[in-house]
Short mmCIF file of C-alpha atoms in Angstrom, two decimals:
data_model
loop_
_atom_site.label_atom_id
_atom_site.label_comp_id
_atom_site.label_asym_id
_atom_site.label_seq_id
_atom_site.Cartn_x
_atom_site.Cartn_y
_atom_site.Cartn_z
CA MET O 32 -35.48 73.24 -45.43
CA SER O 33 -32.17 72.82 -47.45
CA LYS O 34 -29.77 69.98 -47.48
CA ILE O 35 -27.16 70.47 -44.71
CA LYS O 36 -23.43 70.99 -45.00
CA ILE O 37 -21.03 69.44 -42.37
CA GLY O 38 -17.46 70.63 -41.92
CA TRP O 39 -14.95 69.50 -39.44
CA ALA O 40 -11.42 70.49 -38.23
CA GLU O 41 -8.87 69.48 -35.57
CA VAL O 42 -6.10 71.51 -34.56
CA ASP O 43 -3.22 70.44 -32.32
CA ILE O 44 -2.16 72.72 -29.50
CA THR O 45 0.26 70.36 -27.81
CA PRO O 46 3.42 72.42 -26.90
CA LYS O 47 6.48 71.71 -28.77
CA LYS O 48 8.84 69.19 -27.19
CA GLY O 49 10.77 70.93 -24.52
CA THR O 50 8.31 73.91 -24.05
CA LYS O 51 7.21 74.04 -20.44
CA ILE O 52 3.75 75.43 -19.65
CA GLY O 53 1.87 76.23 -16.57
CA LEU O 54 -1.01 73.93 -15.94
CA ALA O 55 -4.33 75.65 -15.02
CA GLY O 56 -6.97 74.44 -12.61
CA GLN O 57 -5.65 73.73 -9.21
CA PHE O 58 -4.73 75.75 -6.11
CA PHE O 59 -1.08 74.73 -6.36
CA GLU O 60 1.51 75.44 -9.09
CA ARG O 61 2.35 72.99 -11.73
CA ILE O 62 4.86 73.57 -14.65
CA THR O 63 5.65 70.70 -17.16
CA ASP O 64 6.72 69.77 -20.57
CA GLU O 65 5.56 66.17 -20.20
CA VAL O 66 2.94 64.99 -22.46
CA GLU O 67 0.59 62.11 -21.46
CA SER O 68 -1.71 62.74 -24.50
CA PRO O 69 -2.05 65.44 -27.14
CA ILE O 70 -4.32 68.43 -26.60
CA THR O 71 -6.33 69.77 -29.46
CA LEU O 72 -9.15 72.04 -30.61
CA THR O 73 -12.06 70.32 -32.46
CA ALA O 74 -14.56 72.33 -34.52
CA LEU O 75 -17.81 71.28 -36.11
CA ALA O 76 -19.63 73.62 -38.58
CA ILE O 77 -23.26 72.95 -39.56
CA ASP O 78 -25.00 75.04 -42.33
CA ASN O 79 -28.29 74.55 -44.02
CA GLY O 80 -28.10 77.74 -46.26
CA ASP O 81 -30.62 79.69 -43.94
CA ASP O 82 -28.73 79.37 -40.70
CA ASN O 83 -25.65 77.86 -39.07
CA PHE O 84 -23.58 77.19 -36.04
CA ILE O 85 -19.98 76.43 -35.51
CA ILE O 86 -19.02 74.64 -32.10
CA CYS O 87 -15.31 74.58 -31.18
CA SER O 88 -14.48 72.35 -28.24
CA CYS O 89 -11.03 73.19 -26.60
CA ASP O 90 -8.82 70.88 -24.41
CA LEU O 91 -8.64 73.87 -21.85
CA VAL O 92 -9.86 74.25 -18.35
CA ALA O 93 -12.05 77.16 -19.58
CA VAL O 94 -12.38 79.91 -22.38
CA ASP O 95 -12.93 83.29 -20.55
CA ASP O 96 -14.83 86.17 -22.16
CA ASN O 97 -11.51 88.07 -22.99
CA LEU O 98 -10.28 84.95 -25.03
CA VAL O 99 -13.78 84.81 -26.66
CA LYS O 100 -13.67 88.36 -27.51
CA ILE O 101 -10.23 88.21 -29.11
CA VAL O 102 -11.33 85.21 -31.19
CA LYS O 103 -14.60 86.93 -32.40
CA ASP O 104 -12.87 90.13 -33.11
CA ARG O 105 -10.37 88.28 -35.33
CA LEU O 106 -13.08 86.29 -37.22
CA LYS O 107 -15.03 89.49 -37.86
CA GLU O 108 -11.84 91.08 -39.32
CA GLU O 109 -11.12 87.99 -41.33
CA GLY O 110 -14.64 87.90 -42.71
CA THR O 111 -15.20 84.29 -43.51
CA VAL O 112 -17.35 83.41 -40.59
CA ASN O 113 -20.05 85.23 -38.61
CA PRO O 114 -18.66 85.49 -35.10
CA GLU O 115 -22.19 85.47 -33.54
CA LYS O 116 -22.61 81.89 -34.73
CA VAL O 117 -19.51 80.68 -33.10
CA ILE O 118 -19.58 78.73 -29.77
CA ILE O 119 -16.29 78.01 -27.90
CA SER O 120 -16.33 75.77 -25.04
CA ALA O 121 -13.94 73.80 -22.77
CA ILE O 122 -13.93 70.15 -21.69
CA HIS O 123 -12.42 71.42 -18.36
CA THR O 124 -9.25 69.46 -18.31
CA HIS O 125 -6.99 70.64 -15.45
CA THR O 126 -3.95 69.55 -17.46
CA SER O 127 -3.55 72.15 -20.20
CA TYR O 128 -2.37 75.82 -20.61
CA VAL O 129 -2.36 78.60 -18.05
CA TYR O 130 -2.98 81.66 -20.19
CA LYS O 131 -3.59 85.17 -19.45
CA ARG O 132 -7.16 85.42 -18.23
CA GLN O 133 -9.15 88.58 -17.46
CA SER O 134 -12.88 89.40 -17.48
CA ASN O 135 -14.30 92.18 -19.87
CA VAL O 136 -17.44 92.22 -17.94
CA THR O 137 -16.99 92.42 -14.19
CA ARG O 138 -13.65 91.54 -12.48
CA LEU O 139 -13.93 88.68 -10.08
CA VAL O 140 -11.05 89.50 -7.96
CA GLY O 141 -8.89 86.38 -6.90
CA SER O 142 -6.87 86.01 -3.74
CA PHE O 143 -3.68 87.30 -4.95
CA ASP O 144 -5.28 90.27 -6.62
CA TYR O 145 -6.64 91.33 -3.19
CA LEU O 146 -3.77 90.05 -1.07
CA LYS O 147 -1.14 92.05 -2.98
CA LYS O 148 -3.13 95.23 -2.32
CA VAL O 149 -3.11 94.86 1.46
CA ILE O 150 0.00 92.79 2.49
CA PRO O 151 2.78 94.82 4.09
CA GLU O 152 6.22 95.28 2.41
CA ASP O 153 7.89 92.49 4.58
CA MET O 154 5.52 89.87 3.10
CA VAL O 155 6.58 89.01 -0.46
CA TYR O 156 4.89 86.58 -2.92
CA LYS O 157 7.43 83.87 -4.14
CA PRO O 158 6.24 81.07 -6.54
CA LEU O 159 6.61 77.54 -5.27
CA VAL O 160 7.94 76.71 -8.78
CA SER O 161 10.37 78.84 -10.81
CA SER O 162 8.54 80.25 -13.80
CA GLU O 163 11.42 81.44 -15.67
CA ASP O 164 11.37 78.66 -18.44
CA ARG O 165 7.65 78.35 -18.73
CA LEU O 166 5.63 79.67 -21.62
CA ASP O 167 4.47 83.30 -20.83
CA PRO O 168 0.68 83.46 -20.20
CA GLU O 169 0.41 86.29 -22.61
CA VAL O 170 1.98 84.27 -25.34
CA ALA O 171 -0.08 81.28 -24.59
CA LEU O 172 -3.29 83.61 -24.90
CA GLU O 173 -2.09 84.70 -28.26
CA PHE O 174 -1.31 81.36 -29.43
CA ILE O 175 -4.66 79.74 -28.40
CA ALA O 176 -6.58 82.58 -29.73
CA ASN O 177 -4.99 82.09 -33.16
CA LYS O 178 -5.56 78.29 -33.14
CA ILE O 179 -9.17 78.69 -32.12
CA VAL O 180 -9.63 81.11 -35.26
CA GLN O 181 -7.71 78.54 -37.49
CA ALA O 182 -9.98 75.65 -36.20
CA VAL O 183 -13.35 77.57 -36.75
CA ILE O 184 -12.39 78.86 -40.27
CA THR O 185 -11.11 75.49 -41.33
CA ALA O 186 -14.22 73.81 -40.28
CA TRP O 187 -16.31 76.33 -42.12
CA LYS O 188 -14.20 76.09 -45.32
CA ASN O 189 -14.49 72.22 -44.98
CA ARG O 190 -18.34 72.18 -45.27
CA GLU O 191 -19.62 69.55 -47.67
CA GLU O 192 -23.10 68.05 -48.13
CA GLY O 193 -23.70 65.16 -45.67
CA CYS O 194 -26.10 63.78 -43.11
CA TYR O 195 -26.35 62.90 -39.56
CA ARG O 196 -28.05 60.74 -36.97
CA ASN O 197 -28.62 61.56 -33.35
CA ALA O 198 -28.63 58.98 -30.55
CA PHE O 199 -28.45 58.14 -26.92
CA GLY O 200 -26.25 56.03 -24.93
CA ARG O 201 -25.32 55.58 -21.12
CA ALA O 202 -21.95 55.29 -19.40
CA ALA O 203 -20.86 55.78 -15.79
CA VAL O 204 -18.82 58.68 -15.70
CA GLY O 205 -19.81 61.64 -13.59
CA MET O 206 -20.82 61.38 -9.77
CA CYS O 207 -21.71 63.99 -7.26
CA ARG O 208 -18.53 65.31 -5.44
CA ARG O 209 -20.23 67.15 -2.70
CA VAL O 210 -20.73 65.39 0.57
CA CYS O 211 -23.29 66.39 3.13
CA TYR O 212 -23.09 65.95 7.03
CA ASP O 213 -25.69 65.86 9.85
CA ASP O 214 -24.85 69.50 10.88
CA GLY O 215 -26.15 70.85 7.52
CA SER O 216 -22.64 71.40 6.22
CA ALA O 217 -21.24 70.12 2.92
CA LEU O 218 -17.75 69.67 1.60
CA MET O 219 -16.43 69.22 -2.02
CA TRP O 220 -14.33 65.94 -1.78
CA GLY O 221 -15.65 65.39 1.82
CA ASP O 222 -14.89 62.20 3.64
CA THR O 223 -17.99 59.71 3.54
CA ASN O 224 -16.38 57.34 6.00
CA THR O 225 -17.43 59.33 9.17
CA PRO O 226 -20.39 58.87 11.44
CA ASN O 227 -21.88 62.26 10.47
CA PHE O 228 -22.09 61.62 6.84
CA THR O 229 -25.53 61.63 5.58
CA VAL O 230 -25.89 61.92 1.75
CA LEU O 231 -24.34 63.18 -1.43
CA GLU O 232 -25.73 66.47 -2.08
CA GLY O 233 -26.80 65.79 -5.79
CA GLY O 234 -27.49 63.02 -8.01
CA ASN O 235 -25.68 62.18 -11.31
CA ASP O 236 -26.51 61.76 -15.06
CA ASN O 237 -24.95 58.86 -16.91
CA GLY O 238 -26.67 59.74 -20.22
CA ILE O 239 -24.66 60.55 -23.40
CA GLU O 240 -26.21 62.65 -25.96
CA LEU O 241 -24.80 61.68 -29.38
CA ILE O 242 -24.75 63.00 -32.92
CA PHE O 243 -22.96 60.90 -35.69
CA THR O 244 -22.07 62.89 -38.77
CA TYR O 245 -21.55 61.34 -42.34
CA ASP O 246 -20.46 62.31 -45.73
CA LYS O 247 -22.85 62.19 -48.72
CA ASP O 248 -21.84 58.56 -49.18
CA LYS O 249 -22.97 57.73 -45.52
CA ASN O 250 -19.39 57.20 -44.45
CA LEU O 251 -19.02 58.12 -40.71
CA THR O 252 -16.95 61.34 -40.30
CA GLY O 253 -17.45 62.45 -36.65
CA VAL O 254 -19.06 61.95 -33.36
CA VAL O 255 -20.35 64.46 -30.91
CA GLY O 256 -20.72 63.52 -27.41
CA ASN O 257 -22.34 65.43 -24.52
CA ILE O 258 -21.38 64.00 -21.09
CA ALA O 259 -22.20 65.38 -17.60
CA CYS O 260 -18.74 65.27 -16.22
CA PRO O 261 -15.58 67.48 -16.57
CA ALA O 262 -12.46 65.90 -18.15
CA GLN O 263 -10.82 65.74 -14.56
CA VAL O 264 -9.58 62.20 -14.03
CA VAL O 265 -5.90 63.33 -13.81
CA GLU O 266 -6.60 66.80 -12.68
CA HIS O 267 -3.94 66.88 -10.11
CA ARG O 268 -1.09 65.50 -12.05
CA SER O 269 1.79 67.45 -13.48
CA TYR O 270 1.60 66.52 -17.16
CA ILE O 271 -0.12 67.70 -20.30
CA SER O 272 -3.36 65.56 -21.06
CA SER O 273 -6.72 65.69 -22.94
CA ASP O 274 -7.92 63.52 -20.08
CA TYR O 275 -10.64 60.94 -20.59
CA TRP O 276 -11.63 62.72 -24.08
CA GLY O 277 -8.23 61.76 -25.26
CA LYS O 278 -8.82 57.96 -24.56
CA VAL O 279 -12.26 58.19 -26.13
CA LYS O 280 -10.88 59.68 -29.28
CA GLN O 281 -7.93 57.08 -29.42
CA ASN O 282 -10.46 54.26 -28.96
CA LEU O 283 -12.98 55.43 -31.57
CA ARG O 284 -10.24 56.01 -34.07
CA LYS O 285 -9.07 52.44 -33.63
CA GLU O 286 -12.61 51.36 -34.48
CA TYR O 287 -13.54 53.84 -37.27
CA GLY O 288 -10.19 55.17 -38.72
CA ASP O 289 -7.82 58.04 -37.96
CA ASP O 290 -9.67 60.54 -39.90
CA LEU O 291 -12.73 60.28 -37.39
CA PHE O 292 -13.37 63.59 -35.60
CA VAL O 293 -14.49 63.61 -31.99
CA LEU O 294 -16.41 66.61 -30.42
CA GLY O 295 -16.31 66.31 -26.82
CA LEU O 296 -18.85 68.55 -24.87
CA CYS O 297 -19.37 69.00 -21.10
CA SER O 298 -22.93 69.12 -20.15
CA ALA O 299 -24.04 70.68 -16.65
CA ALA O 300 -21.67 69.14 -14.24
CA GLY O 301 -20.49 71.70 -11.70
CA ASP O 302 -21.06 69.36 -8.68
CA GLN O 303 -19.80 66.28 -10.69
CA CYS O 304 -16.53 64.39 -10.92
CA PRO O 305 -15.37 61.01 -12.30
CA ARG O 306 -14.87 59.60 -8.71
CA ASP O 307 -17.11 57.53 -6.44
CA MET O 308 -17.21 59.36 -3.21
CA ILE O 309 -18.67 56.23 -1.44
CA ARG O 310 -16.27 53.67 -2.68
CA TRP O 311 -13.22 55.79 -2.21
CA VAL O 312 -10.10 54.64 -3.96
CA GLU O 313 -6.78 56.36 -3.09
CA PRO O 314 -4.55 58.01 -5.51
CA GLU O 315 -1.70 55.77 -6.84
CA SER O 316 0.85 58.33 -5.67
CA TYR O 317 1.00 61.46 -3.45
CA ILE O 318 -1.22 64.47 -4.52
CA ASP O 319 -0.82 67.84 -2.93
CA ASP O 320 -4.38 68.64 -2.02
CA PRO O 321 -5.57 68.71 1.61
CA ASN O 322 -9.34 68.08 0.54
CA ILE O 323 -8.65 64.55 -0.77
CA LYS O 324 -6.33 63.27 2.10
CA ARG O 325 -7.81 60.49 4.26
CA GLU O 326 -6.86 58.73 7.27
CA ASP O 327 -7.04 54.91 7.68
CA VAL O 328 -8.38 54.39 4.04
CA LEU O 329 -10.16 51.05 3.73
CA ALA O 330 -9.21 49.13 0.42
CA ARG O 331 -12.31 48.82 -1.72
CA THR O 332 -13.29 46.63 -4.46
CA ALA O 333 -14.21 49.28 -6.89
CA ASP O 334 -12.83 51.47 -9.75
CA PRO O 335 -9.14 51.92 -10.25
CA SER O 336 -7.63 55.08 -9.00
CA MET O 337 -9.63 57.96 -10.75
CA PHE O 338 -6.69 60.33 -10.10
CA ASP O 339 -4.48 58.40 -12.49
CA VAL O 340 -4.11 57.13 -16.08
CA SER O 341 -5.48 53.69 -14.93
CA GLY O 342 -8.73 55.42 -14.35
CA LEU O 343 -8.50 57.29 -17.60
CA LYS O 344 -8.29 54.02 -19.46
CA VAL O 345 -11.45 52.69 -17.87
CA VAL O 346 -13.40 55.79 -18.28
CA GLY O 347 -12.36 56.14 -21.96
CA ARG O 348 -13.18 52.45 -22.56
CA ARG O 349 -16.64 52.83 -20.92
CA ILE O 350 -17.59 55.81 -23.11
CA SER O 351 -16.15 54.67 -26.39
CA SER O 352 -17.45 51.09 -25.98
CA GLU O 353 -21.08 52.49 -25.41
CA ILE O 354 -20.68 54.88 -28.48
CA ILE O 355 -19.52 52.03 -30.77
CA ALA O 356 -22.35 49.78 -29.54
CA VAL O 357 -24.99 52.59 -29.97
CA HIS O 358 -23.66 53.37 -33.40
CA ASP O 359 -23.70 49.58 -34.50
CA GLU O 360 -27.20 49.13 -33.36
CA LEU O 361 -28.59 52.33 -34.82
CA LYS O 362 -31.57 51.94 -37.11
CA SER O 363 -32.66 55.46 -37.51
CA PRO O 364 -32.63 57.06 -40.98
CA TYR O 365 -29.95 59.41 -42.15
CA ILE O 366 -31.03 62.99 -42.00
CA GLU O 367 -29.96 64.99 -45.08
CA ASP O 368 -31.97 68.22 -44.57
CA SER O 369 -32.70 69.71 -41.29
CA GLU O 370 -33.94 73.03 -39.77
CA VAL O 371 -31.30 75.23 -38.26
CA CYS O 372 -32.35 78.09 -35.86
CA HIS O 373 -29.53 79.73 -34.05
CA GLN O 374 -30.24 82.42 -31.50
CA THR O 375 -27.49 84.28 -29.62
CA LEU O 376 -28.50 86.12 -26.41
CA LYS O 377 -27.17 88.47 -23.87
CA VAL O 378 -28.69 87.87 -20.50
CA ASP O 379 -28.37 89.70 -17.28
CA LEU O 380 -28.34 87.53 -14.11
CA PRO O 381 -28.50 88.88 -10.57
CA LEU O 382 -24.88 89.35 -9.01
CA ARG O 383 -24.70 87.17 -5.97
CA ARG O 384 -24.25 89.47 -2.99
CA VAL O 385 -22.46 89.50 0.47
CA THR O 386 -23.75 91.04 3.80
CA LYS O 387 -21.73 93.56 5.70
CA GLU O 388 -21.30 90.95 8.50
CA GLU O 389 -19.65 88.61 6.00
CA TYR O 390 -17.48 91.33 4.78
CA PHE O 391 -16.21 92.49 8.17
CA ASN O 392 -15.67 88.91 9.12
CA ALA O 393 -13.53 88.34 5.99
CA ILE O 394 -11.44 91.53 6.67
CA GLN O 395 -10.81 90.16 10.27
CA MET O 396 -9.61 86.75 8.80
CA ILE O 397 -7.26 88.48 6.16
CA ASN O 398 -5.86 90.68 9.09
CA LYS O 399 -5.19 87.63 11.20
CA PHE O 400 -3.49 85.94 8.26
CA ILE O 401 -1.22 89.04 7.71
CA GLU O 402 -0.28 89.29 11.34
CA LYS O 403 0.57 85.51 11.70
CA ASN O 404 2.77 85.58 8.46
CA ARG O 405 4.53 88.93 8.71
CA GLY O 406 8.14 88.69 7.71
CA ARG O 407 7.77 85.64 5.49
CA THR O 408 7.09 85.09 1.92
CA ILE O 409 3.71 83.89 0.76
CA ASN O 410 3.11 81.41 -2.04
CA PHE O 411 0.38 79.73 -3.97
CA ASP O 412 -0.78 77.64 -1.12
CA ASP O 413 -1.98 80.85 0.55
CA ASN O 414 -4.24 81.31 -2.40
CA ALA O 415 -6.40 78.40 -1.16
CA ARG O 416 -6.49 79.49 2.34
CA MET O 417 -7.62 83.08 1.65
CA HIS O 418 -9.62 82.60 -1.36
CA VAL O 419 -13.05 82.59 0.34
CA TYR O 420 -12.25 85.76 2.37
CA SER O 421 -10.60 87.80 -0.39
CA GLY O 422 -13.46 86.94 -2.68
CA ILE O 423 -15.98 88.16 -0.13
CA ILE O 424 -14.11 91.52 0.15
CA ALA O 425 -13.83 91.72 -3.66
CA ARG O 426 -17.63 91.15 -4.07
CA TYR O 427 -18.56 93.61 -1.38
CA GLU O 428 -16.62 96.42 -3.22
CA LEU O 429 -18.05 95.13 -6.65
CA GLN O 430 -21.68 95.28 -5.55
CA LYS O 431 -21.43 98.88 -4.62
CA THR O 432 -21.58 99.64 -8.35
CA VAL O 433 -22.69 96.49 -10.09
CA ASP O 434 -25.99 94.49 -9.43
CA VAL O 435 -26.14 92.26 -12.57
CA PHE O 436 -23.70 90.03 -14.34
CA PRO O 437 -24.21 89.71 -18.15
CA ILE O 438 -23.71 86.31 -19.95
CA GLU O 439 -23.62 85.21 -23.55
CA MET O 440 -26.02 82.31 -24.20
CA HIS O 441 -26.70 80.36 -27.36
CA VAL O 442 -29.88 78.43 -28.09
CA ILE O 443 -30.09 76.30 -31.28
CA ARG O 444 -32.71 74.17 -33.00
CA PHE O 445 -31.17 71.52 -35.03
CA GLY O 446 -33.84 69.27 -36.40
CA ASP O 447 -35.35 67.56 -33.40
CA ILE O 448 -32.32 68.48 -31.28
CA ALA O 449 -31.95 71.61 -28.95
CA ILE O 450 -28.55 72.82 -28.01
CA ALA O 451 -28.19 75.35 -25.11
CA THR O 452 -25.00 76.88 -23.76
CA ASN O 453 -24.01 78.59 -20.67
CA PRO O 454 -20.59 80.02 -19.31
CA PHE O 455 -20.82 78.42 -15.85
CA GLU O 456 -19.75 75.15 -14.02
CA LEU O 457 -23.49 74.55 -13.79
CA PHE O 458 -24.76 72.27 -10.96
CA LEU O 459 -26.49 69.43 -12.32
CA ASP O 460 -29.90 70.07 -11.03
CA TYR O 461 -30.24 72.92 -13.29
CA GLY O 462 -29.31 70.80 -16.23
CA ASN O 463 -31.82 68.21 -15.23
CA GLN O 464 -34.60 70.82 -14.95
CA ILE O 465 -33.92 72.02 -18.60
CA ARG O 466 -33.72 68.66 -20.07
CA ALA O 467 -36.91 67.60 -18.22
CA ARG O 468 -38.96 70.43 -19.34
CA SER O 469 -37.43 70.86 -22.80
CA LYS O 470 -39.87 70.38 -25.76
CA ALA O 471 -37.11 68.97 -27.98
CA LYS O 472 -36.72 65.23 -28.47
CA GLN O 473 -33.21 65.65 -27.40
CA THR O 474 -31.28 68.33 -25.47
CA PHE O 475 -27.60 69.08 -25.49
CA LEU O 476 -26.34 71.30 -22.72
CA ILE O 477 -22.86 72.82 -23.20
CA GLN O 478 -21.34 74.45 -19.78
CA LEU O 479 -18.29 76.70 -19.85
CA ALA O 480 -19.07 78.05 -23.29
CA CYS O 481 -18.43 81.59 -24.37
CA GLY O 482 -17.10 82.53 -21.05
CA ALA O 483 -15.77 81.17 -17.79
CA SER O 484 -17.99 82.62 -15.01
CA GLY O 485 -17.38 80.16 -12.17
CA TYR O 486 -19.60 77.85 -10.34
CA LEU O 487 -23.44 78.24 -10.39
CA PRO O 488 -24.50 76.39 -7.28
CA THR O 489 -28.04 75.30 -6.05
CA GLU O 490 -29.70 76.81 -2.96
CA LYS O 491 -29.07 73.72 -1.08
CA ALA O 492 -25.17 73.94 -1.90
CA GLU O 493 -25.03 77.54 -0.84
CA LYS O 494 -26.59 76.68 2.58
CA GLY O 495 -24.00 73.75 2.84
CA GLY O 496 -21.08 75.94 1.93
CA HIS O 497 -17.42 75.17 0.86
CA TYR O 498 -15.68 75.58 -2.45
CA SER O 499 -17.98 75.64 -5.46
CA ALA O 500 -20.82 77.01 -3.41
CA TYR O 501 -19.41 80.03 -1.58
CA VAL O 502 -19.46 83.61 -3.03
CA SER O 503 -15.90 83.52 -4.22
CA SER O 504 -16.58 80.53 -6.46
CA GLY O 505 -18.85 82.43 -9.05
CA TYR O 506 -20.61 85.48 -10.04
CA THR O 507 -24.24 84.46 -9.50
CA GLY O 508 -26.13 82.09 -7.24
CA HIS O 509 -29.28 80.01 -6.99
CA VAL O 510 -31.54 82.99 -8.01
CA GLY O 511 -29.58 83.50 -11.09
CA GLY O 512 -29.67 79.72 -11.62
CA GLU O 513 -33.39 79.61 -11.69
CA LEU O 514 -33.51 82.64 -14.05
CA LEU O 515 -31.07 80.77 -16.31
CA VAL O 516 -33.22 77.78 -16.54
CA ARG O 517 -36.42 79.72 -17.21
CA LYS O 518 -34.70 81.78 -20.05
CA THR O 519 -33.07 78.72 -21.54
CA LEU O 520 -36.43 76.86 -21.53
CA GLU O 521 -38.37 79.86 -22.97
CA CYS O 522 -36.03 80.08 -26.02
CA ILE O 523 -35.84 76.33 -26.46
CA ASN O 524 -39.49 75.80 -26.39
CA LYS O 525 -40.45 78.74 -28.63
CA LYS O 526 -38.33 76.91 -31.30
CA PHE O 527 -40.48 73.74 -30.89
#
């Protein structure tokens, strides 16, 4: 083993003042030039002379495979960095850029893609919000791709001899957002204050996997935090925000200095959110989402609104306070030389399929929608209404020619640490299975990495239904999830 070199970089991607952007991540349109907190790309490069890896965490909702391909093609052309050693992930904030997204693998057709093919001429799509002044999604794609390339190359060039210590903490952040009822159904954001509520579908993981990096003089240079919750406190709001990771960064820099780097990584959290579904606290102001509307809400002694900045501050404080406490109490030795073994894989997972009965029912529902709405314009709200049915139809057509869905995975041994990636909003149960059976002393899991392949639900969730668990929500189902767990564990455990 050789001494490790560590390089960091942070690149600001906050739009220039006055530039309006579309915000990605909801079933309603939001365009804004208001900034709640800066959005950035943060890259960490680790190299021991024998092998290396670079992780770039993006304040975006996702990094689809087309964006990943563009970045890797440019890195290959530039020649400084091996593109196969680069991991690009998203914190899954819903208050960052809409950019032009497309799949280079198999096209998961969205509602509008299908609806535009079948609606009659007297039904015209009209946006709810004028998009004339917003940044063009193609321009946004080019801008983001160039900035990721810049962050990755800068982190690599900034490599210097250093050391690290890994650690573990706990903070209450993520909680299950799928609610089960006595008829076997489930709802994302379902109301728990009803007689037929039975249980939250899954558990939660309040662990924080941590790496602290230092220069050769043992000065703290950066913090890596892996948390099982997307950055979605203010996901419905119409401003630009790095969500709770922005508050964590702000608090840690107050403690350790403005030069500190913070790499936020989202662990398996497809069914997680920063809200307590039992002690429901209403948003501070109206939110245009029918799934979170409640009647006769009881006031609770609980968290502040986890839809608003008041909640952001609390979550940021919980995480940063725990990180500071863990670092202050850390007794483990500084590690200056470490094994690095980085494996990049292409894995075929089974495409989740639909039946003819589901297909014909979906066509019937689309036709009813068309007949009911003839002569009027349709808008983004119709996306939410028809998403499940158009997705079923698109999948039925796709499965005639495709039966597998290929993904990119990375598995790394870094000393006693395992790092494993996947491109899904991976339900927590799968992450728990991997961590529990991993032979590594500590396992970091990074979801929504090197692709944006939708949700990967459990079998229980598929039976319960609703958003995140039906076919339109992702490419593969629980059979693919089980295969992903086995393949990940096989690769990790061979390295240990």
